[in-house]
Short mmCIF file of C-alpha atoms in Angstrom, two decimals:
data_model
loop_
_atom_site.label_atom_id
_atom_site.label_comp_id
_atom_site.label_asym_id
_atom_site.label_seq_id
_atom_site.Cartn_x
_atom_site.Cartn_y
_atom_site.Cartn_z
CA UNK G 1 6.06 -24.49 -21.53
CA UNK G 2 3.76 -23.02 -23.72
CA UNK G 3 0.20 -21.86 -22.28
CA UNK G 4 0.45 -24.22 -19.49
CA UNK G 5 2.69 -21.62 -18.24
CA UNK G 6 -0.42 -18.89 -17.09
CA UNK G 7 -2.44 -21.22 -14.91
CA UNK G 8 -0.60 -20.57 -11.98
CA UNK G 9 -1.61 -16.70 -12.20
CA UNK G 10 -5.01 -17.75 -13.90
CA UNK G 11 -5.55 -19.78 -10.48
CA UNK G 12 -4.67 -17.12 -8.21
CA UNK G 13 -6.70 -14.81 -9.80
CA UNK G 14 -9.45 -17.18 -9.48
CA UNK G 15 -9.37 -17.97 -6.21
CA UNK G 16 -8.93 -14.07 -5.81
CA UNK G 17 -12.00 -13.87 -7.59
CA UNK G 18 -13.86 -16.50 -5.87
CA UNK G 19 -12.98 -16.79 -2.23
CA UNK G 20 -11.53 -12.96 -1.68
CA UNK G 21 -8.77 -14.75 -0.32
CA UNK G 22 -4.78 -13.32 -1.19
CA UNK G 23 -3.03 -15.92 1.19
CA UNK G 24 -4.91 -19.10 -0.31
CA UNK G 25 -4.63 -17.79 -3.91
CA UNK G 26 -1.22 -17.26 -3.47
CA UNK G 27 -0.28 -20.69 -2.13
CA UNK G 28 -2.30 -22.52 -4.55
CA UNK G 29 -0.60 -20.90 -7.23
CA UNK G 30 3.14 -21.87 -6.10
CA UNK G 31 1.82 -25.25 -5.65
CA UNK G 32 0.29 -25.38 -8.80
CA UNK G 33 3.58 -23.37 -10.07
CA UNK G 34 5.71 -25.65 -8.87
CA UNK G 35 4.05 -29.08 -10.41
CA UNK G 36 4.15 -27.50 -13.17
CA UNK G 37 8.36 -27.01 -13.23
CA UNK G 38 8.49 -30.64 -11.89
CA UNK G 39 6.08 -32.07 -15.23
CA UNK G 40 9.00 -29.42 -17.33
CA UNK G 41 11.71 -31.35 -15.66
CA UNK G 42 10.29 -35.21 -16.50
CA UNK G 43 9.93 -36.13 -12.55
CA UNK G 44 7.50 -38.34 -12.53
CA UNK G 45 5.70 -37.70 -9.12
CA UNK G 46 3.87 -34.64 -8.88
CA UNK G 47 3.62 -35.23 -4.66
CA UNK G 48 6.33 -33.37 -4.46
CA UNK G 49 5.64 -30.38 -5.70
CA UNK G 50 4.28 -29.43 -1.68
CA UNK G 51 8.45 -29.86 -0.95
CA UNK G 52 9.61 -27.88 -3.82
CA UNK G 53 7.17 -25.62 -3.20
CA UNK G 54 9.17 -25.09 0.51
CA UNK G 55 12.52 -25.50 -0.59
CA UNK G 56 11.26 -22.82 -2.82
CA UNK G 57 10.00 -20.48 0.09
CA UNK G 58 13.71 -21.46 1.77
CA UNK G 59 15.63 -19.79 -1.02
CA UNK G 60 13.40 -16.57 -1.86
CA UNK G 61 14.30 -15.96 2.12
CA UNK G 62 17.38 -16.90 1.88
CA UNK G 63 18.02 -13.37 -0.87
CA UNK G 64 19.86 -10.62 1.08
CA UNK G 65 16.89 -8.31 -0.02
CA UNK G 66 13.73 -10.70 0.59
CA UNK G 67 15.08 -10.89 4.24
CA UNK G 68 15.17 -7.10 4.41
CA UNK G 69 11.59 -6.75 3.20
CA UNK G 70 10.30 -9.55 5.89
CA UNK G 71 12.07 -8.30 8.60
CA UNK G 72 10.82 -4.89 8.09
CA UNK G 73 7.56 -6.16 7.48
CA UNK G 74 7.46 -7.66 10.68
CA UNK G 75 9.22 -4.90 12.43
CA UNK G 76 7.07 -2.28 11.58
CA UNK G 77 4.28 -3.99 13.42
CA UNK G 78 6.36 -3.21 16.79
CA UNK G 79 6.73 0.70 15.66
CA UNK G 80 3.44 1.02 15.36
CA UNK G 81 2.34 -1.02 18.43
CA UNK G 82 4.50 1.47 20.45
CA UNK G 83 3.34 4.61 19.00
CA UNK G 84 -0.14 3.73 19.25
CA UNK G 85 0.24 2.27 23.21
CA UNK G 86 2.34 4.96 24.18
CA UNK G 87 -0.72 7.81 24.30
CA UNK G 88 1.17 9.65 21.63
CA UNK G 89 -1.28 9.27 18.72
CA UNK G 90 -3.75 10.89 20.99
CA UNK G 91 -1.25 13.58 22.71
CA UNK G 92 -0.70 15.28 19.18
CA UNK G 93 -4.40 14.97 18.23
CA UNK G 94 -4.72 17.09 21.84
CA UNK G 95 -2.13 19.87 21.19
CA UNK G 96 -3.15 20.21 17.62
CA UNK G 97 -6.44 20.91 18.91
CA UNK G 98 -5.98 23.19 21.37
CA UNK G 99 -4.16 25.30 18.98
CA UNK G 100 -7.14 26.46 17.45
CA UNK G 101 -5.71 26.83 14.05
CA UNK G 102 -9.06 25.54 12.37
CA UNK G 103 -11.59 28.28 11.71
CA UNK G 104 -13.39 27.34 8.71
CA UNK G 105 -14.16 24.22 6.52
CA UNK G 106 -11.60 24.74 4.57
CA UNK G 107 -8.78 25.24 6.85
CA UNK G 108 -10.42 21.90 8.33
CA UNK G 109 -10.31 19.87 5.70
CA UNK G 110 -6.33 21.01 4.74
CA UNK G 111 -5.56 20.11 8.29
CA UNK G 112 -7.16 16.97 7.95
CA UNK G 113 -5.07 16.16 4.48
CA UNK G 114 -2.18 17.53 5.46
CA UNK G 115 -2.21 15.16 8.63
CA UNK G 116 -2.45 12.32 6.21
CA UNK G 117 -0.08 13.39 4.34
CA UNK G 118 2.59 14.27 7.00
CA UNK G 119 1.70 10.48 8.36
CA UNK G 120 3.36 8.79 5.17
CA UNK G 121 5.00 6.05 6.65
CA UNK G 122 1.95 3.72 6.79
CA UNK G 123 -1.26 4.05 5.21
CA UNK G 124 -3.40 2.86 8.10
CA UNK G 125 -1.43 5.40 10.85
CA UNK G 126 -1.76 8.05 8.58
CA UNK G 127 -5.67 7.31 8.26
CA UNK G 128 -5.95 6.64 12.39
CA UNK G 129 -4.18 10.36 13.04
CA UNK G 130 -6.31 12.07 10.78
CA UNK G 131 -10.06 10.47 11.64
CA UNK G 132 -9.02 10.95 15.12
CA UNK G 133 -8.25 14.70 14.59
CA UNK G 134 -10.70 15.87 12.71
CA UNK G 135 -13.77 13.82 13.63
CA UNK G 136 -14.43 16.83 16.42
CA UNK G 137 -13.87 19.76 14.10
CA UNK G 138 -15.84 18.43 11.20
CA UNK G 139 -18.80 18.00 13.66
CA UNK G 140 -18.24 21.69 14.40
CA UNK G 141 -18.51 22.34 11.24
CA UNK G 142 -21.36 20.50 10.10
CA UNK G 143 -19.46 18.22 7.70
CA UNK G 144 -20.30 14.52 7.60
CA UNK G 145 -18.60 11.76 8.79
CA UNK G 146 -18.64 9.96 5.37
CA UNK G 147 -17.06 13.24 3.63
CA UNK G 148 -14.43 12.73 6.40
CA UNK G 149 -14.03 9.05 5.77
CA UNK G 150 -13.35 10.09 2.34
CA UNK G 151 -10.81 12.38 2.50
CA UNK G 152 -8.42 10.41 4.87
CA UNK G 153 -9.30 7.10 2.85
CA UNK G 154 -8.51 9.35 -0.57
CA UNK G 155 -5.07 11.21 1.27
CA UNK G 156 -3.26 7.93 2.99
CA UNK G 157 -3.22 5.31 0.00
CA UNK G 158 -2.33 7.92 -2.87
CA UNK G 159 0.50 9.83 -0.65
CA UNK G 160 1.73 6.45 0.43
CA UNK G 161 2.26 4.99 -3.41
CA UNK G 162 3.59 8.29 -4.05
CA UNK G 163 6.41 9.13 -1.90
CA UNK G 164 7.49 5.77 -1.33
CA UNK G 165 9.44 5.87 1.68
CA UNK G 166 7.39 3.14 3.42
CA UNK G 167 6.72 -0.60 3.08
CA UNK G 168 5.40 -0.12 0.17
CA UNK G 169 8.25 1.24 -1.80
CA UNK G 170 9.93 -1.24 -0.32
CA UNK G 171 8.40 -4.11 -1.04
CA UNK G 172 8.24 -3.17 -4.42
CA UNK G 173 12.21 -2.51 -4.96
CA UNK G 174 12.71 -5.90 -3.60
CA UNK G 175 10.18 -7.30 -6.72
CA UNK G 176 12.23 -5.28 -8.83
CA UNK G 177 15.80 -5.83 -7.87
CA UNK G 178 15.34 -9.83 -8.93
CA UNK G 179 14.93 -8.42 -12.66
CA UNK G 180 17.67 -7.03 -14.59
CA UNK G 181 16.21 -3.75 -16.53
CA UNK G 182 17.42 -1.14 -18.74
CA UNK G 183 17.75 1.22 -15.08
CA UNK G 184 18.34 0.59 -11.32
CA UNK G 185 15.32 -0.26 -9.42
CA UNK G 186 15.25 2.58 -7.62
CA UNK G 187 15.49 5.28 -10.54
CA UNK G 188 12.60 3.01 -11.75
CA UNK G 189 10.36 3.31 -8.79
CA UNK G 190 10.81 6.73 -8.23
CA UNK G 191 10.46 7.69 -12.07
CA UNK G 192 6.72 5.80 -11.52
CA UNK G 193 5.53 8.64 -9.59
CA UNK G 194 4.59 11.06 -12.65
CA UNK G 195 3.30 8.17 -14.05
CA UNK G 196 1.24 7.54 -11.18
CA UNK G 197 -2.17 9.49 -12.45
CA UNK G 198 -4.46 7.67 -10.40
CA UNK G 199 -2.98 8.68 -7.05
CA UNK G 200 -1.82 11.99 -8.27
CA UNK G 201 -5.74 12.38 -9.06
CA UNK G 202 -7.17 11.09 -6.72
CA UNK G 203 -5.00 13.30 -4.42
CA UNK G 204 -6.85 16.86 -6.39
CA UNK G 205 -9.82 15.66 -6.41
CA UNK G 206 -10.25 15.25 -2.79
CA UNK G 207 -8.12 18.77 -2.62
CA UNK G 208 -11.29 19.88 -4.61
CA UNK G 209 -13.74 19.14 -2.01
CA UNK G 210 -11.70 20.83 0.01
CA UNK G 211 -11.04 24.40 -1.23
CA UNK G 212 -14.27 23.97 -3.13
CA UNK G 213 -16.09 23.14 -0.49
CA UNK G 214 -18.15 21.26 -2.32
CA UNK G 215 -19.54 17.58 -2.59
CA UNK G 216 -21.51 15.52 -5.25
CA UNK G 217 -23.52 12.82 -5.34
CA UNK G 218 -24.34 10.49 -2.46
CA UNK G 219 -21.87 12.30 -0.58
CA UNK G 220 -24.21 15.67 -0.71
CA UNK G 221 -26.79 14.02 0.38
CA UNK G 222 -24.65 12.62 3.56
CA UNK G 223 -23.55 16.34 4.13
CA UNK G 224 -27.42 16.91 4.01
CA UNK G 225 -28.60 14.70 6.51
CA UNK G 226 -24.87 14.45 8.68
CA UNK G 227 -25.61 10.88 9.79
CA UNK G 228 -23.05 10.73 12.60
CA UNK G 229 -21.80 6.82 13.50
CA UNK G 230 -20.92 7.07 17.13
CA UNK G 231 -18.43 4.52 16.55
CA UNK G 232 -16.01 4.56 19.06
CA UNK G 233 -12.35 4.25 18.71
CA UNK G 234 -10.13 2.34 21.15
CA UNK G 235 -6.29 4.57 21.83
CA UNK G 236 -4.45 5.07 24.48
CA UNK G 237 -4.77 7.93 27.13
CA UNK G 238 -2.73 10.98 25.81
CA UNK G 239 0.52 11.61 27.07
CA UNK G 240 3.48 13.57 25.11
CA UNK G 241 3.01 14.37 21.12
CA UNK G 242 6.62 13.18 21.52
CA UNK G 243 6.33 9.63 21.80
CA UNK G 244 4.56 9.88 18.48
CA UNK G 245 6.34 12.49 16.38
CA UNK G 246 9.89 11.59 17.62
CA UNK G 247 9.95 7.86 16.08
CA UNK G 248 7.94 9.11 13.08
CA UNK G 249 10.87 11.56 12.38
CA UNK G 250 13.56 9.36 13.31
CA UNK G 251 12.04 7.05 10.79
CA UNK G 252 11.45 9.63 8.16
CA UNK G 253 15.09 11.42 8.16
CA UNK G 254 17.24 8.26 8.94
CA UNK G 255 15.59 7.10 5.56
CA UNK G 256 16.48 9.89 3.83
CA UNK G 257 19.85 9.25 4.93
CA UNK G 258 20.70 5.59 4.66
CA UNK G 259 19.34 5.89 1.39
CA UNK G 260 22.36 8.46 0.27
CA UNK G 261 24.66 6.57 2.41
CA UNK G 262 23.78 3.31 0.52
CA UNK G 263 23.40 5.36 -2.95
CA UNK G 264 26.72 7.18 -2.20
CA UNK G 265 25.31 10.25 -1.99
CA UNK G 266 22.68 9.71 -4.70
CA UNK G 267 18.90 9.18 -3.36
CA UNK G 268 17.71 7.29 -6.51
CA UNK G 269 20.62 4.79 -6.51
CA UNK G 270 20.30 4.24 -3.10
CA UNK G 271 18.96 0.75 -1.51
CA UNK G 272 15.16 1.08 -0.68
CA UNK G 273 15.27 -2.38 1.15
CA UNK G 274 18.31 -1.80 3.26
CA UNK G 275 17.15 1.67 3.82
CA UNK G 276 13.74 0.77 4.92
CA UNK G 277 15.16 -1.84 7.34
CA UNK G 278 17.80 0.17 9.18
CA UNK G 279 15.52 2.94 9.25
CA UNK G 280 12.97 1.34 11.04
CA UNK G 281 15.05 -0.65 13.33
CA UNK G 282 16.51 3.12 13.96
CA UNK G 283 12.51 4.17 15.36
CA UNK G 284 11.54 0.92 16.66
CA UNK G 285 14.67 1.32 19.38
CA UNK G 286 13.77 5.49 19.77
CA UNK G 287 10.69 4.17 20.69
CA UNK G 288 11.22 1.29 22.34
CA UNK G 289 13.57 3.48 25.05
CA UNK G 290 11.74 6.34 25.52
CA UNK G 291 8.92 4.30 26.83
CA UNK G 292 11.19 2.47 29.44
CA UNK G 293 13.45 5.57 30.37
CA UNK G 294 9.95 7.58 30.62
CA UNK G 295 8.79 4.58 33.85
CA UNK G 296 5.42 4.05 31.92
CA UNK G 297 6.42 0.52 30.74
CA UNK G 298 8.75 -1.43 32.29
CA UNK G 299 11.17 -3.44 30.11
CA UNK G 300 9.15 -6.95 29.64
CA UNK G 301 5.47 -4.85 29.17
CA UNK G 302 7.39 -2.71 26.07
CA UNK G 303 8.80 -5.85 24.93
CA UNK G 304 5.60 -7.68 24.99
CA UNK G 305 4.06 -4.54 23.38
CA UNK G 306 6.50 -4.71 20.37
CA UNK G 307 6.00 -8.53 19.75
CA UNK G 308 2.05 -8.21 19.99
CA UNK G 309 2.54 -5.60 17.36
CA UNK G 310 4.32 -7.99 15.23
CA UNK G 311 1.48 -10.78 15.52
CA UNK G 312 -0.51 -8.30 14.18
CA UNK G 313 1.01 -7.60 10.88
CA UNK G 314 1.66 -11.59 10.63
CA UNK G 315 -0.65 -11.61 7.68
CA UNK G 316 0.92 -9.29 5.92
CA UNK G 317 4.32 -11.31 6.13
CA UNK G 318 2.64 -13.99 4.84
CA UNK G 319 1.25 -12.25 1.65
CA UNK G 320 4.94 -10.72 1.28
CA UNK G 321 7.12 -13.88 1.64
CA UNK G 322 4.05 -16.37 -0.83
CA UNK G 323 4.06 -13.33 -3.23
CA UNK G 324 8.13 -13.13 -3.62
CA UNK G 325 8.07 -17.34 -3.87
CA UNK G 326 5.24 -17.05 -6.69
CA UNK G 327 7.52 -14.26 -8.49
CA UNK G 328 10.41 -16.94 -8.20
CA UNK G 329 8.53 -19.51 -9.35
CA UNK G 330 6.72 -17.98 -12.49
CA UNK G 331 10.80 -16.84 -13.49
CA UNK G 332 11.28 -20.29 -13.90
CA UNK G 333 8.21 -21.36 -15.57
CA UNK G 334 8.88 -17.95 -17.97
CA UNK G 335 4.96 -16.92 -17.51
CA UNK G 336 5.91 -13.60 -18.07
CA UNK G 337 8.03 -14.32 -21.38
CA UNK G 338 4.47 -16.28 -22.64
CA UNK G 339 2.18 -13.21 -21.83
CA UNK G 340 4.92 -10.94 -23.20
CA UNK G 341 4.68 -12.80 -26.41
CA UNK G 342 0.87 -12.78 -26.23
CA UNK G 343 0.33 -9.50 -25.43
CA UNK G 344 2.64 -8.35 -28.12
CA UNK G 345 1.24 -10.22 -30.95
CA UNK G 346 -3.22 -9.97 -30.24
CA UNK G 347 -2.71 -6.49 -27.96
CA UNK G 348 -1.70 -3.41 -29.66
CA UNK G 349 1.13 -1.87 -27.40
CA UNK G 350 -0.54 1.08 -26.85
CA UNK G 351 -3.40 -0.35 -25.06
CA UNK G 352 -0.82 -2.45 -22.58
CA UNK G 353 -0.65 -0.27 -19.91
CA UNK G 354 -3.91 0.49 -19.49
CA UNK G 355 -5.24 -3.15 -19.68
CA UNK G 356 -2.42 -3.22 -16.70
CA UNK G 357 -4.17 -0.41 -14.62
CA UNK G 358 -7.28 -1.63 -15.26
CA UNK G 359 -6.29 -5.44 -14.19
CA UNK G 360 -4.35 -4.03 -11.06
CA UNK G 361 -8.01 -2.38 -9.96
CA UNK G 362 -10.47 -4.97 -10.37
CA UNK G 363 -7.68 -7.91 -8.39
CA UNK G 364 -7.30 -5.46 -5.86
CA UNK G 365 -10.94 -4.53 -5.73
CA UNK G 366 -11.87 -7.99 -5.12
CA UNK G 367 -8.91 -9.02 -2.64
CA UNK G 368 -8.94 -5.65 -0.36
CA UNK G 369 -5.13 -5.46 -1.05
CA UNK G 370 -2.49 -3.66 -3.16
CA UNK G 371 0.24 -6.22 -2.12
CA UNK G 372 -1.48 -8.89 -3.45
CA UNK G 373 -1.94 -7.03 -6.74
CA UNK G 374 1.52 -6.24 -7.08
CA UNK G 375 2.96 -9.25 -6.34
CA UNK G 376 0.99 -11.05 -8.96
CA UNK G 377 1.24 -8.34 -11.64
CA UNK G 378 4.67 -7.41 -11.39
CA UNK G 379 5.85 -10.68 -12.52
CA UNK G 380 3.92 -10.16 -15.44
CA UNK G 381 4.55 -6.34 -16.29
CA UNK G 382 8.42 -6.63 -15.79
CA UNK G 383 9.21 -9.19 -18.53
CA UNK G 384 6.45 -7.05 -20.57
CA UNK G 385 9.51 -3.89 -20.08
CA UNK G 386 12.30 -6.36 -20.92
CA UNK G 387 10.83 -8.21 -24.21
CA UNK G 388 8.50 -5.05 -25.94
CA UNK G 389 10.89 -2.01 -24.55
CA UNK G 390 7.80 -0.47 -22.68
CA UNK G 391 8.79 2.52 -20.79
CA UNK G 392 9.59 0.96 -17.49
CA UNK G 393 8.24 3.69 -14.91
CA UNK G 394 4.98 3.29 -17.01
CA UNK G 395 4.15 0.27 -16.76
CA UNK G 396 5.13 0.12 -12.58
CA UNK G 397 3.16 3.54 -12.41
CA UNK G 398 -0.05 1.69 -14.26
CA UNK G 399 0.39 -1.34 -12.09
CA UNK G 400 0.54 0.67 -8.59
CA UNK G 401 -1.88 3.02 -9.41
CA UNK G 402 -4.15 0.25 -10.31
CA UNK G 403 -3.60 -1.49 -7.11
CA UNK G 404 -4.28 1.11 -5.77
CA UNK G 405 -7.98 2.32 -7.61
CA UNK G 406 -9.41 -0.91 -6.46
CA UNK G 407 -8.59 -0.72 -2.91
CA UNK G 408 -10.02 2.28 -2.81
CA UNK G 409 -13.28 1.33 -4.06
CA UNK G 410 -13.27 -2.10 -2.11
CA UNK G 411 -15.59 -2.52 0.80
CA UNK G 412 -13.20 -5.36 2.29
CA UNK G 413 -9.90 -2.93 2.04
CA UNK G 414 -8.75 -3.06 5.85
CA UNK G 415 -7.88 0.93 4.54
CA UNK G 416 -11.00 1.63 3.71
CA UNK G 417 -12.65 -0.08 7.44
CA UNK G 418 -9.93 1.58 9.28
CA UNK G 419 -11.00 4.88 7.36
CA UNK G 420 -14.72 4.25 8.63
CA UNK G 421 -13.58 3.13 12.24
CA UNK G 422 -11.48 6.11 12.23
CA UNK G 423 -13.88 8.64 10.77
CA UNK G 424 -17.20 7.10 12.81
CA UNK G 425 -18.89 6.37 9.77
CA UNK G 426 -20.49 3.04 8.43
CA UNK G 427 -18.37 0.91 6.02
CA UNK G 428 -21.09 0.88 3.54
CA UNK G 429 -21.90 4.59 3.28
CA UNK G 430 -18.24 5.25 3.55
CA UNK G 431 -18.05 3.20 0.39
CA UNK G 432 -20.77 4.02 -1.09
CA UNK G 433 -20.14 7.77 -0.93
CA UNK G 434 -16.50 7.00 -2.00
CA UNK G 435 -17.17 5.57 -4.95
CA UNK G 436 -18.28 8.04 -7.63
CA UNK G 437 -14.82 9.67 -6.84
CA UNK G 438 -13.17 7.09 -7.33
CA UNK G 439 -14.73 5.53 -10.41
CA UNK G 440 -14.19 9.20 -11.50
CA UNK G 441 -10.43 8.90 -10.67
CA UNK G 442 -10.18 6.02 -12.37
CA UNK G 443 -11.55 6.86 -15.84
CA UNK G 444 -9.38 9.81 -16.14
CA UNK G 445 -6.61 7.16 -15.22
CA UNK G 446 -7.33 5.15 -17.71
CA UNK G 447 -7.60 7.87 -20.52
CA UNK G 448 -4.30 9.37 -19.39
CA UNK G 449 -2.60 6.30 -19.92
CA UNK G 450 -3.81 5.69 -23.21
CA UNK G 451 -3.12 9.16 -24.25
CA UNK G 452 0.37 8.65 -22.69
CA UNK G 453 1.14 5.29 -24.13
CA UNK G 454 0.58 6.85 -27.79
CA UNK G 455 2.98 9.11 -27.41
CA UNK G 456 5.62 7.33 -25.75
CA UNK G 457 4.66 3.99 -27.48
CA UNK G 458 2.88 4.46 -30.51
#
């Protein structure tokens, strides 16, 4: 197929480009994907590439593991919905509070990270929990609101990518399992995190300002003049840290578990997207009964709870379910085999996996999303592995980490609005504080990984 074979990517990055739109760009490009496979095959209609293109989206959800990822995609949404309706959000904010473990800055700002970190399962929870319970203290302090937008915004996305037992990790797995490599997907995935250096950096950095105490830049001169946003945040009146922290768990430990059951007794050869799915059917019924044995919902209210949770992350299903079609799609065309052979023959190798990084942060910059980034990248960094014997956690560490970079720095990340909302701080100073770290985190990124790939490379 020759060149032909890149528009479809070219156009979705175009469209990314142009209209800051993942769900169109992805859509146009199985369209465009699938013409393309019809013109390879000598049909002579091109109308139908519209019913290829859904006979296509029929048999990516008809894979074992695709249905995994969309049904815990779309499960997840009712997990959260109850957490957040049930008062418990709010409830642990309270107790952690009244505690009074926070007397200084600095144990402040470690509560406030460790929060975020502890809330792993989903970047925008983990955000919520930590704005919400340290927006009080850091007024006490006399910290701004933008240095606390900043270090929830800098703690959720990089601990997320990192550990991996979330949607993310799962979603990824699933990319990966429809590729046969030199390793199991999941000894792949987790091998990415110490190849990870933009999350890992971004991660002491924001540890700096912490321990430091210290800020730079536009951010100093927020601390300076502590322009508060009185932003309110909408949650639900506190009841037990229970109905919270019991699900969370639940989640967290039957994960650990179901992936040793599935890996027979090895985590790293367990499976991420059956794992993922039982665990969170596992919290999503914890949940679901402690609200109705507890008399505060009745069984239709938690039932309509859980499915306008779902609606919400609708969306989201939609970027996962185009993005896995597109991945089909471009295996047929061989995209990746083209830009394999191109890469290999104008690009020194060296130089791959950071052109990757750097790629992953300006799509996601310009889209708001990591998901989007992945989906469209990983097609193209796998076959990249399989035809010029790249180090495979590498290049998925290079492609992540980008993703994630450029969601940090974007101003139309739903992360980075929840992280204002969250924090009572305007989007725009939230980003525009943000960003020197970031662009900071990023260059060492990107001279890491060309230091790295001349070792391992050459």
């Amino acid at each position: 197929m020759d060149w032909v074979s890149i528009i479809p990517p070219v156009i979705a990055i175009v469209i990314v480009f142009w209209k800051k739109e993942v769900i169109m760009a992805l859509l146009m490009a199985v369209l465009s994907a699938e013409a393309l496979i019809l013109l390879t095959a000598g049909t002579d209609s091109l109308l139908l590439a519209p019913i290829t293109s859904v006979e296509r989206v029929v048999d990516v959800a008809t894979s074992a593991g695709n249905t995994r990822i969309l049904l815990f995609s779309v499960l997840v949404g009712a997990l959260l919905a109850y957490i957040r309706d049930s008062g418990g959000v709010t409830a642990t904010v309270d107790w952690l509070t009244k505690r009074g473990v926070a007397k200084s800055r600095r144990q402040v700002g470690g509560l406030t990270m460790l929060t975020g970190i502890v809330v792993f399962i989903e970047s925008n929870l983990s955000v919520l929990t930590a704005g919400i319970f340290a927006r009080g203290l850091f007024d006490k302090f006399g910290m701004s609101r933008a240095r606390l937008a900043y270090l929830i915004d800098s703690t959720s996305a990089p601990i997320c990518i990192l550990i991996l037992l979330n949607g993310w990790g799962a979603f990824v797995l699933g990319m990966l399992d429809t590729y046969e490599l030199p390793a199991s997907s999941a000894s792949i995935l987790w091998g990415s995190v110490f190849f990870n250096f933009y999350a890992i950096i971004a991660l002491l950095i924001a540890a700096y300002t912490v321990f430091a105490d210290k800020v730079h830049g536009p951010m100093a001169k927020a601390e300076q003049q502590l322009e508060s946003n009185q932003q309110q945040l909408s949650a639900a009146a506190a009841t037990k840290p229970g109905y919270m922290v019991i699900p969370i768990l639940t989640m967290v430990v039957s994960m650990v578990g179901f992936m040793l059951w599935t890996g027979n007794g090895v985590l790293s050869q367990g499976s991420g997207s059956k794992s993922v799915l039982y665990a969170t059917i596992l919290a999503t019924a914890v949940a679901y009964l402690m609200l109705v044995f507890s008399k505060r919902f009745s069984h239709h209210e938690a039932v309509n709870v859980g499915f306008k949770g779902m609606g919400e992350l609708l969306p989201l299903v939609t970027i996962v379910l185009l993005s896995l079609t597109l991945g089909s799609s471009l295996k047929v065309l061989g995209t990746g085999l083209f830009v394999a052979g191109i890469v290999g023959e104008y690009l020194p190798l060296f130089l791959i996996v950071p052109m990757l990084f750097l790629a992953g942060g300006i799509m996601s910059f310009t889209t708001g999303t990591s998901w989007g980034t992945f989906a469209i990248l990983i097609p193209i960094g796998v076959p990249l592995i399989q035809q010029l014997g790249l180090p495979p956690s590498l290049v998925i560490g290079a492609i992540l980490g980008g993703g994630v970079f450029g969601d940090h720095c974007s101003p139309i990340s739903d992360t980075t609005a929840v992280s204002s909302i969250a924090s009572g701080c305007d989007l725009l100073e939230h980003v525009r504080t943000q960003m020197p770290y970031a662009l900071t985190g990023g260059a060492l990124t990107l001279i890491l990984y060309v230091i790295t790939s001349l070792i391992m490379v050459g």
